PDB file of C-alpha atoms and ligand atoms in Angstrom:
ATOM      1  CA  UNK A   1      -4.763 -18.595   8.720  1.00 47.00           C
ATOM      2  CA  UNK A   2      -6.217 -19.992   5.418  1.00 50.00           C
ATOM      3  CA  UNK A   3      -9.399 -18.406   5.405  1.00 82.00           C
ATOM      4  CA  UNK A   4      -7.731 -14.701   5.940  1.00 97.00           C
ATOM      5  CA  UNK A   5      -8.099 -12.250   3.221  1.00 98.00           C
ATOM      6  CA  UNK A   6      -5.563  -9.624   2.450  1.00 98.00           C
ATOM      7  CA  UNK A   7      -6.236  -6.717   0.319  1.00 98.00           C
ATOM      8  CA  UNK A   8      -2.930  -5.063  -1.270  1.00 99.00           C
ATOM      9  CA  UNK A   9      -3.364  -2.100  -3.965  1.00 99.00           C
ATOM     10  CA  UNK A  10      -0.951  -1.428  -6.673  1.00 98.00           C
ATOM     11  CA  UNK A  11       0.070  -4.725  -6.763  1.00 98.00           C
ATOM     12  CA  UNK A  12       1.023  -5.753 -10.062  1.00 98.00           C
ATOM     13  CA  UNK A  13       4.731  -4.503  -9.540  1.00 98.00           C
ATOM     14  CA  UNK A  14       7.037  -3.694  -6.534  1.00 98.00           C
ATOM     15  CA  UNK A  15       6.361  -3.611  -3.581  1.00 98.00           C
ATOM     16  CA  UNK A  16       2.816  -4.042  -3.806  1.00 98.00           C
ATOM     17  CA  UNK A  17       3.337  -7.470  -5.785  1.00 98.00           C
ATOM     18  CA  UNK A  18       6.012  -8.145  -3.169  1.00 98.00           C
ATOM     19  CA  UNK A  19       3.334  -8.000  -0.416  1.00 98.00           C
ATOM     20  CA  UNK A  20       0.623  -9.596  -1.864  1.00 98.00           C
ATOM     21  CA  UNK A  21       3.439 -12.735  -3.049  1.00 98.00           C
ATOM     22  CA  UNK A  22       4.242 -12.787   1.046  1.00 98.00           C
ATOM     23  CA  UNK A  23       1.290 -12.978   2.363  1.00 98.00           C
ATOM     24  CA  UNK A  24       0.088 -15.618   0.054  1.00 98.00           C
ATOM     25  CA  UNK A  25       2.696 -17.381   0.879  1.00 97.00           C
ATOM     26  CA  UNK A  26       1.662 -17.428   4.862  1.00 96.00           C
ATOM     27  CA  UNK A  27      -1.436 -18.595   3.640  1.00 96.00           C
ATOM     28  CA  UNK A  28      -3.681 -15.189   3.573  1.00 98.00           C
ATOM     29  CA  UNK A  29      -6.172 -15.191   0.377  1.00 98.00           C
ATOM     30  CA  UNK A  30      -5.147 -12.341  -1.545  1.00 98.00           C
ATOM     31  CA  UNK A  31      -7.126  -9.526  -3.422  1.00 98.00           C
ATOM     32  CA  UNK A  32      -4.267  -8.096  -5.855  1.00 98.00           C
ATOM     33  CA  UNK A  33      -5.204  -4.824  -7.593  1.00 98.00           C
ATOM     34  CA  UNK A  34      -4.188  -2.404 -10.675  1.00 98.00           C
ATOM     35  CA  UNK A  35      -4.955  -0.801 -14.108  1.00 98.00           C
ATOM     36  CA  UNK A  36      -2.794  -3.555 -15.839  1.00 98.00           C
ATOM     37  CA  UNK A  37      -5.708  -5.849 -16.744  1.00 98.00           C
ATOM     38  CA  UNK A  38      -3.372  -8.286 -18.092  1.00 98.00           C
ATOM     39  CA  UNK A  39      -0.410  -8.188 -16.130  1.00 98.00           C
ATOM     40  CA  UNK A  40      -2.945  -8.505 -13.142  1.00 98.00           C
ATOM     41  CA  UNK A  41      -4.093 -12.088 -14.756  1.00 98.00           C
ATOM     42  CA  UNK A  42      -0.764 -13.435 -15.266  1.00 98.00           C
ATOM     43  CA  UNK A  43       0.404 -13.082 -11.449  1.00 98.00           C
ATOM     44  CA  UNK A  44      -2.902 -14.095 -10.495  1.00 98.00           C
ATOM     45  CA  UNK A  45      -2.586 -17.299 -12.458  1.00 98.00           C
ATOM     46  CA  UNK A  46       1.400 -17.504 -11.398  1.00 98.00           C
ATOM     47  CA  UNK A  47      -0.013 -17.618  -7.896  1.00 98.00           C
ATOM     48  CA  UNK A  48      -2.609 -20.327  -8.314  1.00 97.00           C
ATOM     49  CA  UNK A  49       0.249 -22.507 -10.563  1.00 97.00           C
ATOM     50  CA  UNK A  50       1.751 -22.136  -6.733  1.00 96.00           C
ATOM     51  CA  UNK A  51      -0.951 -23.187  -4.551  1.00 96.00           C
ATOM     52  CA  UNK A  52      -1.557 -19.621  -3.668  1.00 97.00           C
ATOM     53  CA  UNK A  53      -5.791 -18.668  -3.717  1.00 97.00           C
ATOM     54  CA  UNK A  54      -5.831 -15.147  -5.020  1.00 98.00           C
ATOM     55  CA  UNK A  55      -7.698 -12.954  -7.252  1.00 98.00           C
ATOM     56  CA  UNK A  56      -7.063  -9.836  -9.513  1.00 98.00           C
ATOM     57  CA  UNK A  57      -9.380  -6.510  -9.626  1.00 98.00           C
ATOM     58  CA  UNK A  58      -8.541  -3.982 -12.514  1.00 98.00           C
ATOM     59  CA  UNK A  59      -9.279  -0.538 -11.046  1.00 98.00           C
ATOM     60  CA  UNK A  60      -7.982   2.954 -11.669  1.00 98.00           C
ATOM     61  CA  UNK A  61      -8.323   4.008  -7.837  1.00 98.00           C
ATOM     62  CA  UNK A  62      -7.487   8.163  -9.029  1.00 98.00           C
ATOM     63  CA  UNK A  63     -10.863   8.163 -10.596  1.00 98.00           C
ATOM     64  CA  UNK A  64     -13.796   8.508  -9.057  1.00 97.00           C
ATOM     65  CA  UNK A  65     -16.358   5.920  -7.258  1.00 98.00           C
ATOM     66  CA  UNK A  66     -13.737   2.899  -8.459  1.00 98.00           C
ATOM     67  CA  UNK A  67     -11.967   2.675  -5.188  1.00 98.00           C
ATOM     68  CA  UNK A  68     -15.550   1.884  -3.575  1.00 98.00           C
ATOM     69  CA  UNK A  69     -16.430  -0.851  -6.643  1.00 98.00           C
ATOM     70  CA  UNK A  70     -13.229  -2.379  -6.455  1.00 98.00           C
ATOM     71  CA  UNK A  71     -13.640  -2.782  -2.657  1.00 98.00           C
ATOM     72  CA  UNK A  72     -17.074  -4.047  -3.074  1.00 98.00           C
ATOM     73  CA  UNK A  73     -15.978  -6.654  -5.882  1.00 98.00           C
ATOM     74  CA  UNK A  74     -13.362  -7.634  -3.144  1.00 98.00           C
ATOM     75  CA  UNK A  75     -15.742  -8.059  -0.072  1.00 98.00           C
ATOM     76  CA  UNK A  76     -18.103 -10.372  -3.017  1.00 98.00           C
ATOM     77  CA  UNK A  77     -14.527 -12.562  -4.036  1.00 98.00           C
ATOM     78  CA  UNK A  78     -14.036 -12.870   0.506  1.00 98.00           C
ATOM     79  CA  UNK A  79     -17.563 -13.719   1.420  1.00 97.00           C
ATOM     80  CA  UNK A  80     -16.967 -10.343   3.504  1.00 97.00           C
ATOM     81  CA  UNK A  81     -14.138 -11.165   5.065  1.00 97.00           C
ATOM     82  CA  UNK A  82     -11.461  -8.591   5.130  1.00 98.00           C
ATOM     83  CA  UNK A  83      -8.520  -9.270   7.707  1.00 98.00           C
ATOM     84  CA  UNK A  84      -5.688  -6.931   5.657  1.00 98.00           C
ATOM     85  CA  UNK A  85      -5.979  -3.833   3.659  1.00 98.00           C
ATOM     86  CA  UNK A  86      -2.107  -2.737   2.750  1.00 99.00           C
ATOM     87  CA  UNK A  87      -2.635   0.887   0.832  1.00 99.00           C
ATOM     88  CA  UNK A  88      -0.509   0.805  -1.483  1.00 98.00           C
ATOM     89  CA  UNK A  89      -0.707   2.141  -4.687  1.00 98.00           C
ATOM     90  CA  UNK A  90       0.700   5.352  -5.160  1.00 98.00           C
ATOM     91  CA  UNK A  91       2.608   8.039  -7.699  1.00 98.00           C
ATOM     92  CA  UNK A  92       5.806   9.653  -7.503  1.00 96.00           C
ATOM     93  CA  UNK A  93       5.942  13.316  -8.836  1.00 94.00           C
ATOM     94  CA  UNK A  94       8.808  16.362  -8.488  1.00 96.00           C
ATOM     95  CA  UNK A  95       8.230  20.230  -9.032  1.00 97.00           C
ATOM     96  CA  UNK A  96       8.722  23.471  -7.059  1.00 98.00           C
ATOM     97  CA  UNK A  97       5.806  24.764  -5.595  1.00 98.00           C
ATOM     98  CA  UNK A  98       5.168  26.980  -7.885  1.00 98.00           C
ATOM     99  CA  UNK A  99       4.311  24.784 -10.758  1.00 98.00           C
ATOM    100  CA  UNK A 100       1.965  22.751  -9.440  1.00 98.00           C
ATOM    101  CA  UNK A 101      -1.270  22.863 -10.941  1.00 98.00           C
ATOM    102  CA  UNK A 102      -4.409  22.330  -8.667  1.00 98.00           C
ATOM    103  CA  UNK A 103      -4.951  19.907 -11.622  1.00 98.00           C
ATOM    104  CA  UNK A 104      -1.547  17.894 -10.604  1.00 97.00           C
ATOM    105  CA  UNK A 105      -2.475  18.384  -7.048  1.00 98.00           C
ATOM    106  CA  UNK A 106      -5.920  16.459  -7.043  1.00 98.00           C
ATOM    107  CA  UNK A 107      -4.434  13.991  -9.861  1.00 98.00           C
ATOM    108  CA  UNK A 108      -1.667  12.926  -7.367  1.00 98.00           C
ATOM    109  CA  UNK A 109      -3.701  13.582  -4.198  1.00 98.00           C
ATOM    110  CA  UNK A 110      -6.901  11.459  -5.281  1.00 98.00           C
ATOM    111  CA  UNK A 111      -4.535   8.384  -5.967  1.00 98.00           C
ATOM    112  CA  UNK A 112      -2.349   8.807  -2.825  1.00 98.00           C
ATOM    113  CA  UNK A 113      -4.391  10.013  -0.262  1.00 98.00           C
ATOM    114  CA  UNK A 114      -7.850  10.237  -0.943  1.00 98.00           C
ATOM    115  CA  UNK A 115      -8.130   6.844  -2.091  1.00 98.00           C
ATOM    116  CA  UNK A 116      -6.858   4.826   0.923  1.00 99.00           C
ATOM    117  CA  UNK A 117      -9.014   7.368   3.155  1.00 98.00           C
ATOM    118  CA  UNK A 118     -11.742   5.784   1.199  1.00 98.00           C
ATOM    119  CA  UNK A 119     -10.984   2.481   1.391  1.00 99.00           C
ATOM    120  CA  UNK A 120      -9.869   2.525   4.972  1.00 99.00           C
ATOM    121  CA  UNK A 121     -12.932   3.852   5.595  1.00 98.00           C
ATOM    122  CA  UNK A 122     -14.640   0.879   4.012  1.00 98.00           C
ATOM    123  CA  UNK A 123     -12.212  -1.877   5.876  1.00 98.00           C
ATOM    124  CA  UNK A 124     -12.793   0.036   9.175  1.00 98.00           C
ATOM    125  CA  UNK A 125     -16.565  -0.616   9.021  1.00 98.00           C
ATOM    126  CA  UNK A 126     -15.594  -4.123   7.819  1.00 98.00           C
ATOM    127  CA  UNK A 127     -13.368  -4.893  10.896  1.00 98.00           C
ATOM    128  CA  UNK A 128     -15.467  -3.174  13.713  1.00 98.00           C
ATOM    129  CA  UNK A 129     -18.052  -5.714  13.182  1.00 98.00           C
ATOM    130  CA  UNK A 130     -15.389  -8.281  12.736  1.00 97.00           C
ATOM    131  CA  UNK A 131     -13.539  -7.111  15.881  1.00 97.00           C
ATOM    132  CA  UNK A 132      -9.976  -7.203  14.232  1.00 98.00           C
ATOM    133  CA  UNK A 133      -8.073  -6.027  11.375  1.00 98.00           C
ATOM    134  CA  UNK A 134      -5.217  -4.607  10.327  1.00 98.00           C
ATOM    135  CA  UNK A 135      -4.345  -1.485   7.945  1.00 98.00           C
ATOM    136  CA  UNK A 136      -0.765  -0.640   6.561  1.00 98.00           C
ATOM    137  CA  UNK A 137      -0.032   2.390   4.723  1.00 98.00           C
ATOM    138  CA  UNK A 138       2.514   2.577   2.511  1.00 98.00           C
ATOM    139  CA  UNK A 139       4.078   6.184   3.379  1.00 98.00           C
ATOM    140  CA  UNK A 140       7.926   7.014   2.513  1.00 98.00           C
ATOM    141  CA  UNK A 141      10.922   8.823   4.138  1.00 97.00           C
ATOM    142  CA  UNK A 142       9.240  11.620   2.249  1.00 97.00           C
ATOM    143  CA  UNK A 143       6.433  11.056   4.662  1.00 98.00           C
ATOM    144  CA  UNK A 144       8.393  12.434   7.626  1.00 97.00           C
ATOM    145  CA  UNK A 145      10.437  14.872   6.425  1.00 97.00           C
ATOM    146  CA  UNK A 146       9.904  17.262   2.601  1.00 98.00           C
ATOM    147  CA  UNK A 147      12.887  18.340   0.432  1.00 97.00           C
ATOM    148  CA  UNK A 148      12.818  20.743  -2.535  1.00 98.00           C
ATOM    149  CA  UNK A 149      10.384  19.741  -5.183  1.00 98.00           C
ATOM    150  CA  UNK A 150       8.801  17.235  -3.086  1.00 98.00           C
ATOM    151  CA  UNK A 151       5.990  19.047  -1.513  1.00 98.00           C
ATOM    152  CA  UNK A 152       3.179  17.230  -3.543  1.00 98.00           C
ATOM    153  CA  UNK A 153       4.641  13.871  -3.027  1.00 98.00           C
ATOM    154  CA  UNK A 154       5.842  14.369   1.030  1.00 98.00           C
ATOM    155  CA  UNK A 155       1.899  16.208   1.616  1.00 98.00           C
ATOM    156  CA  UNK A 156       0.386  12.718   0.429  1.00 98.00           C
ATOM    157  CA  UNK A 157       3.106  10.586   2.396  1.00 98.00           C
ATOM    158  CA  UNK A 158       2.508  12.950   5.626  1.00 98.00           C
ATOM    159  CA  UNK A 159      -1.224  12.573   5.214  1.00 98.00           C
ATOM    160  CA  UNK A 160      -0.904   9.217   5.656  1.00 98.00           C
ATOM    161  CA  UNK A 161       0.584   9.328   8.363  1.00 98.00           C
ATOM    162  CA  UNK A 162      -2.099  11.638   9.876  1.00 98.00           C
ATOM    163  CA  UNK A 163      -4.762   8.887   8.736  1.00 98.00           C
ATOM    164  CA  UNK A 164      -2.796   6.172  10.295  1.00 98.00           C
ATOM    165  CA  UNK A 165      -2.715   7.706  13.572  1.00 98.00           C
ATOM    166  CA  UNK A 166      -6.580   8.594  14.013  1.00 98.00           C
ATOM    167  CA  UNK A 167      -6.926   4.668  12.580  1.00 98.00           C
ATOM    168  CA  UNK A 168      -4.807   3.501  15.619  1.00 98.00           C
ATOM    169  CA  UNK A 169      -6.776   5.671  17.603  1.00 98.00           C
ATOM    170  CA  UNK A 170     -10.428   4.761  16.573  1.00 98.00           C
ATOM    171  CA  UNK A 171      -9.619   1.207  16.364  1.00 98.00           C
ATOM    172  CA  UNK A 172      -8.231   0.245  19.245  1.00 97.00           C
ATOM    173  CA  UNK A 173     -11.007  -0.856  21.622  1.00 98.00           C
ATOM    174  CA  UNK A 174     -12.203  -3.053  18.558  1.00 98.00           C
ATOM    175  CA  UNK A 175      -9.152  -4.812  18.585  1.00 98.00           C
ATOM    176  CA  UNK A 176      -8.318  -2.912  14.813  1.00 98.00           C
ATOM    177  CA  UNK A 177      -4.520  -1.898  14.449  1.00 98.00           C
ATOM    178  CA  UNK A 178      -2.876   0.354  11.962  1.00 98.00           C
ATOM    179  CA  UNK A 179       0.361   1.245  10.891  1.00 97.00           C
ATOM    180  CA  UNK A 180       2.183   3.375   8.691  1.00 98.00           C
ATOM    181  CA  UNK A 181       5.688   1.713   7.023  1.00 98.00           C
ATOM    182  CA  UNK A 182       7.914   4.881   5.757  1.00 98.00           C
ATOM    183  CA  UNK A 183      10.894   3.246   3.169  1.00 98.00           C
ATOM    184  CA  UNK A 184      13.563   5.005   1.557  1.00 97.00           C
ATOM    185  CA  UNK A 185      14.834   4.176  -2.244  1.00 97.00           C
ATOM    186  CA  UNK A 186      12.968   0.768  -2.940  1.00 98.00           C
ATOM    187  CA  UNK A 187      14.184  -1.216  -6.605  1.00 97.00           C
ATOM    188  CA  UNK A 188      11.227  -1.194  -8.115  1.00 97.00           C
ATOM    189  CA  UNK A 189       9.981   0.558 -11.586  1.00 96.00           C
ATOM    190  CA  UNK A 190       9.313   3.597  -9.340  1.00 96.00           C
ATOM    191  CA  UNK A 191      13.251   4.223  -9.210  1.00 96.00           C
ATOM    192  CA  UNK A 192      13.967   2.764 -12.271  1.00 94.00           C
ATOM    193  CA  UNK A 193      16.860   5.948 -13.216  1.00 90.00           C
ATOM    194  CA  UNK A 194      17.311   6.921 -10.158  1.00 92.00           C
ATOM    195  CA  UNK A 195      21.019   8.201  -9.271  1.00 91.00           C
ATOM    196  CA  UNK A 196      21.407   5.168  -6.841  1.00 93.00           C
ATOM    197  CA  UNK A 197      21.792   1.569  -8.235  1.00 95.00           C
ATOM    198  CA  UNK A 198      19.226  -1.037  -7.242  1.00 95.00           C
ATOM    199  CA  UNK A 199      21.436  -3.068  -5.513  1.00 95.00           C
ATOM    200  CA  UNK A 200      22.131  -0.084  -2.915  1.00 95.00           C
ATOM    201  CA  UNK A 201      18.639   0.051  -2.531  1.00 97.00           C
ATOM    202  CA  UNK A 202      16.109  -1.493   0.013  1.00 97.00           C
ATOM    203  CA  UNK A 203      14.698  -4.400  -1.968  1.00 98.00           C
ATOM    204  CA  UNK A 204      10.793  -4.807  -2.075  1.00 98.00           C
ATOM    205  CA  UNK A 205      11.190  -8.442  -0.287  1.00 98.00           C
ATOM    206  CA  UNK A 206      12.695  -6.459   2.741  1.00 98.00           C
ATOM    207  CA  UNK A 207       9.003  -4.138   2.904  1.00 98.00           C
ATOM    208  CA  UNK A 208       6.595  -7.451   2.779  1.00 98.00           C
ATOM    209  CA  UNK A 209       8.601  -9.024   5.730  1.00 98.00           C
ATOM    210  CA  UNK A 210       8.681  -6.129   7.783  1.00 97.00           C
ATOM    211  CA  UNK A 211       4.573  -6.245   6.503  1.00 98.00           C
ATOM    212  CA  UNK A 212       4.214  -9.973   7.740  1.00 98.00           C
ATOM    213  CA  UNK A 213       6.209  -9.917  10.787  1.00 96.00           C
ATOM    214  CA  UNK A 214       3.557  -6.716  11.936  1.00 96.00           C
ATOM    215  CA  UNK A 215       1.336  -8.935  11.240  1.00 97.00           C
ATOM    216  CA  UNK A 216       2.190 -11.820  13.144  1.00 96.00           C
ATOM    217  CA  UNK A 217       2.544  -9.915  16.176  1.00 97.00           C
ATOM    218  CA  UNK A 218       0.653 -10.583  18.991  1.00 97.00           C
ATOM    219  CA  UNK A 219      -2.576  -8.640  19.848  1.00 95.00           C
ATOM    220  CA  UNK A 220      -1.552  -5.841  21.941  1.00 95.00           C
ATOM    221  CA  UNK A 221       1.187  -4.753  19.978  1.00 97.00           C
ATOM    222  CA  UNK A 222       1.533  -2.365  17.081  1.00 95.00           C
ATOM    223  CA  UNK A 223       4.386  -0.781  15.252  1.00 93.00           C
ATOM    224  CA  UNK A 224       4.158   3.067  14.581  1.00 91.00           C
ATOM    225  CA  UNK A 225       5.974   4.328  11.769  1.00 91.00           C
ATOM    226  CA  UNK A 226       8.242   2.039  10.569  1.00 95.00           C
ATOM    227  CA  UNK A 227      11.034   3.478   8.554  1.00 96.00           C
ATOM    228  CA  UNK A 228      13.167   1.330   6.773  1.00 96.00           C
ATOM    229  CA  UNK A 229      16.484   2.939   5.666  1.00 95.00           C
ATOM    230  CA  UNK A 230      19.502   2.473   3.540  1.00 94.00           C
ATOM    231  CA  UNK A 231      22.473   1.168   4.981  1.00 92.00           C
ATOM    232  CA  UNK A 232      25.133   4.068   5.477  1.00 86.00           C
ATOM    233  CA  UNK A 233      22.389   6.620   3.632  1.00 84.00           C
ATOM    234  CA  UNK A 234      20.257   9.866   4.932  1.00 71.00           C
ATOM    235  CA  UNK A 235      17.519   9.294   2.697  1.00 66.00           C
TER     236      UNK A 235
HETATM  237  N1  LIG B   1      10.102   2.785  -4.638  1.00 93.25           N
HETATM  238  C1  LIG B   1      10.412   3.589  -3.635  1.00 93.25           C
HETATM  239  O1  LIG B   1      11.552   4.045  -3.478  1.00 93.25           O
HETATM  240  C2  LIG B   1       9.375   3.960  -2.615  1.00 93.25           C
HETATM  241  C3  LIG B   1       9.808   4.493  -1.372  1.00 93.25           C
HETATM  242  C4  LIG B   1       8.862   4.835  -0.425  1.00 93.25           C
HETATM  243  C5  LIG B   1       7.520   4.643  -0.682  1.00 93.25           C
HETATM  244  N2  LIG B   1       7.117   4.127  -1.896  1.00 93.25           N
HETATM  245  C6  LIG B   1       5.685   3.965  -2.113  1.00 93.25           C
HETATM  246  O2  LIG B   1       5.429   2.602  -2.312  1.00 93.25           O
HETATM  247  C7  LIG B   1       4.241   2.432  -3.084  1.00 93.25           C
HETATM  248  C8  LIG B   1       4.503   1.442  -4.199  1.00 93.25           C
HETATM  249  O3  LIG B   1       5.486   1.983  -5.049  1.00 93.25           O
HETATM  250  P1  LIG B   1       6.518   1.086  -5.886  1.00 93.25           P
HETATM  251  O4  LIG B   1       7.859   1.681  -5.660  1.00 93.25           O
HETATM  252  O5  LIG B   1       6.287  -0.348  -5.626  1.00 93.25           O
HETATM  253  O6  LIG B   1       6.094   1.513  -7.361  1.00 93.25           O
HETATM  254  P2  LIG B   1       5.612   0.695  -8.644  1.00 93.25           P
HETATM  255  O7  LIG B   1       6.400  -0.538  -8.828  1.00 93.25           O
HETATM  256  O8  LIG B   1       5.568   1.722  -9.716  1.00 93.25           O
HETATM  257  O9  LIG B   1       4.140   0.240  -8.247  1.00 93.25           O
HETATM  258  C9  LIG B   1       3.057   1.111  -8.202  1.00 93.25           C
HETATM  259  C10 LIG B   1       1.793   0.279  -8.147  1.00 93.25           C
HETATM  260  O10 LIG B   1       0.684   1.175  -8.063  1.00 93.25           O
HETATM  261  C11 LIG B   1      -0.243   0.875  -9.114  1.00 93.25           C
HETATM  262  N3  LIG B   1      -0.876   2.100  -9.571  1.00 93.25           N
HETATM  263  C12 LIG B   1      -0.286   3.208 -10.091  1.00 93.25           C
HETATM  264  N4  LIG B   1      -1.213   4.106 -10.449  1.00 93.25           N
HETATM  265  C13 LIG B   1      -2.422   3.553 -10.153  1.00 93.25           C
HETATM  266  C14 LIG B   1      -3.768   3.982 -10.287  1.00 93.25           C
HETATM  267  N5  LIG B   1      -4.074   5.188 -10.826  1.00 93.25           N
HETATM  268  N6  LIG B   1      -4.763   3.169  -9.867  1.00 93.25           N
HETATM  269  C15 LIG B   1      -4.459   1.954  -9.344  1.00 93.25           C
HETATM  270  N7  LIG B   1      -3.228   1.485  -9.180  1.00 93.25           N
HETATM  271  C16 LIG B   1      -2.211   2.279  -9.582  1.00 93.25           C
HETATM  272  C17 LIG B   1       0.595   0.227 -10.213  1.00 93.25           C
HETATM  273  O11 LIG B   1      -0.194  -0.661 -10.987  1.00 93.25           O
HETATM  274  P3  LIG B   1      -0.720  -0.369 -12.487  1.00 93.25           P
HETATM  275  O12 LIG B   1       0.381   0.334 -13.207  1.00 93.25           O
HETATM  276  O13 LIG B   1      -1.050  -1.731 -13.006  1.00 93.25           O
HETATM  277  O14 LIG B   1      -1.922   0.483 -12.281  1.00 93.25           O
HETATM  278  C18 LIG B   1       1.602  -0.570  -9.391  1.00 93.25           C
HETATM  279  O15 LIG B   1       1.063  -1.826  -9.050  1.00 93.25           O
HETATM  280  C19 LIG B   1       3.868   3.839  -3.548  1.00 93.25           C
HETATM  281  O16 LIG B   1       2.823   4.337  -2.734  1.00 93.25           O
HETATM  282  C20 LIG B   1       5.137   4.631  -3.344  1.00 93.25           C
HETATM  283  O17 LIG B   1       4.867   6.003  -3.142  1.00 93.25           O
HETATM  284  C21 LIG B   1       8.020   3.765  -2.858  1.00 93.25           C
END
């Protein structure tokens, strides 16, 4: 396991960091990402104090070209070696149909969507040669089912979804799996106000197991749409 590389955007706070801290700990080498240039050096250095080999790109993944520099500044770090890409990084937003901007629309969609189509894209060249990978996309409840003032946020989730599936499909016979994990209310900064207290929410810790027991699976299976909800709750 030590020489496997993981790749988890958005991971300088919940349940990116959460990832990227679990895998580590099984031993992958991580790539953490975010815009947080020095946030992203102190958990980088927190993770070598702990044995842990990891690294830290800054990258603004909603503008343009720096998912594909990041990813090549990753694949440089690896030797080429790319074993895990967890998509990750993502924006919450709420408003009625009818005020949303085609300027909010591509400012949420390009960090939410269109990046991970990118960088899958990337990691699925990566792994066909390699004959094995494995992509996770971080989707939500919202990703299955849309509420009022949730249509921006639920397209992006659904869209992943729809890239998961033609991932599965097209990687299959080269032994590359994806899947799609679909959480509702997390504690992490994303909720922070949110009408339901933390401690009734999924915790981060609970995503990056379900994350690392996918991964440990063995070769012929694959989870589909894993959604992780709150005890006694309907969203
Ligand atoms: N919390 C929930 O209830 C919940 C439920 C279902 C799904 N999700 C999804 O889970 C994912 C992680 O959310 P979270 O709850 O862990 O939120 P979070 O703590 O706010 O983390 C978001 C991460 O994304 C990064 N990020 C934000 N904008 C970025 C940009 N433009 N370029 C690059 N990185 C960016 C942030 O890093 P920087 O600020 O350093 O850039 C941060 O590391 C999201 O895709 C979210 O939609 C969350």
């Amino acid at each position: 396991m030590k020489d496997r590389t993981a790749l988890v955007t958005g991971s300088t706070s919940g349940i990116g960091l959460a990832i990227a801290d679990e895998l580590a700990r099984e031993g992958y080498r991580v790539v953490l990402t975010g815009r947080r240039k020095e946030r992203l050096e102190k958990i980088v250095e927190d993770f070598s104090e702990r044995g842990r080999t990891a690294t830290g790109i800054v990258a603004d993944l909603a503008k343009p070209g720096e998912a594909e520099r990041m990813f090549t500044e990753a694949l440089v770090w690896s030797g080429g070696r790319l074993d895990v890409l967890v998509n990750n990084a993502g924006t919450w937003q709420q408003s009625l149909v009818e005020d949303i901007t085609r300027e909010a629309f591509r400012s949420l969609m390009s960090l939410n969507l269109e990046a991970p189509f990118i960088l899958s894209g990337l990691a699925m060249k990566i792994m066909k040669e390699q004959k094995g990978g494995t992509i996770v996309n971080i989707s939500s409840v919202a990703g299955l089912e849309a509420w009022a003032r949730t249509a921006l946020y639920s397209a992006s989730k659904f869209g992943l979804r729809a890239l998961t599936q033609s991932l599965l499909a097209e990687g299959a016979s080269f032994g590359i799996k994806a899947f799609a994990v679909c959480p509702g209310y997390v504690a992490t900064p994303m909720t922070d106000g949110a009408q339901v207290s933390p401690d009734e929410m999924i915790q981060p810790h609970d995503v990056a197991r379900i994350v690392a027991t996918h991964l440990s699976l063995s070769p012929a299976t694959v989870l589909k749409d894993v959604v992780i909800s709150r005890l006694g709750a309907e969203d």
